[in-house]
């Protein structure tokens, strides 16, 4: 495995081995926690989480997370474990990152904040919120166990997944031998219909297109626009269009989202390109004005605990902690060339990429 820096790369925040990753990407809904509470005494077994914090969180009665970065199975597991271990009710809203960011912004503008914690596959938005003081430090006790270079200690947001991106296809109707094997071939091929999420609406797509245009230039994007491409605002629509046959390939495909769908019986598969695997981090953040700050801090600390990180690996994610196991069903990317997203690159060229995409794809 090797790391290939993107054009004009100016920091090492994402230059890390792809040895671990959590969950990002699919599902939808808003749910309260199930009844329970058995096993609350087990909380003492979660290293680094204090009994005082647990007691203060329990007094607040619950916690609300707007989950733009989690898969539905991932946030449901978090909901279940928070109730079992700590007696904390978790209510979640699962939408794509763009919708979640818009909801948070609207609540902040109205002065009526409902959410305590937010997860996004949109590092640019979280960095803006960090700079504006919208999110705050959650005091992660095992932050020193996060893979070197993945976490920036100057930022309050916490990376909880390093997400590899590829192309999504229907294994029941598509022969993998017919798929492109490089991003250059992907853009230049004339075969099949592509569905892509819009970088103007999706943080995942913004990181994806910024990375690849940084590597191959705007000519690559213009070449892709000559193909039969359907553009959607939501990355959640990719799987649906690929499964119904309206599109042959979906991009950018998130590994954990595809694995989660496959585990539920859908014939979705993911392929990674030989000339590089774009990657980015999904991040979790505590809102500064969270109505339930202790419960918010507890949720974030538990999300990064070894106990929960290992549980998420079983769902097909990749832990961000050093030495954690890899998902059994995940691809072997040990020899892959990683193309890590760069926050400064996204900040510098993101608007340009969005504008050019809109021009080429008539958005």
Coordinates of N, CA, C and O in Angstrom, one line a residue, residues 33 64 96 117 160 172 321:
X33 N -34.7 5.4 21.1 CA -34.1 4.2 21.6 C -35.2 3.2 22.0 O -36.2 3.5 22.5
X64 N -29.4 13.3 21.3 CA -29.9 13.3 19.9 C -28.7 13.4 18.9 O -27.9 14.3 19.1
X96 N -28.6 12.1 4.4 CA -27.3 12.3 3.8 C -26.7 13.5 4.5 O -27.3 14.4 5.1
X117 N -25.2 15.9 18.9 CA -24.0 15.4 18.2 C -24.4 15.3 16.7 O -25.5 15.1 16.3
X160 N -13.9 9.3 12.8 CA -14.3 8.0 13.2 C -14.3 7.0 12.1 O -14.6 5.8 12.3
X172 N -25.7 -8.9 -9.7 CA -26.6 -9.8 -10.4 C -26.7 -9.6 -11.9 O -27.2 -10.5 -12.6
X321 N -8.7 3.1 15.3 CA -7.8 2.9 16.3 C -6.6 2.0 15.9 O -6.8 1.1 15.1

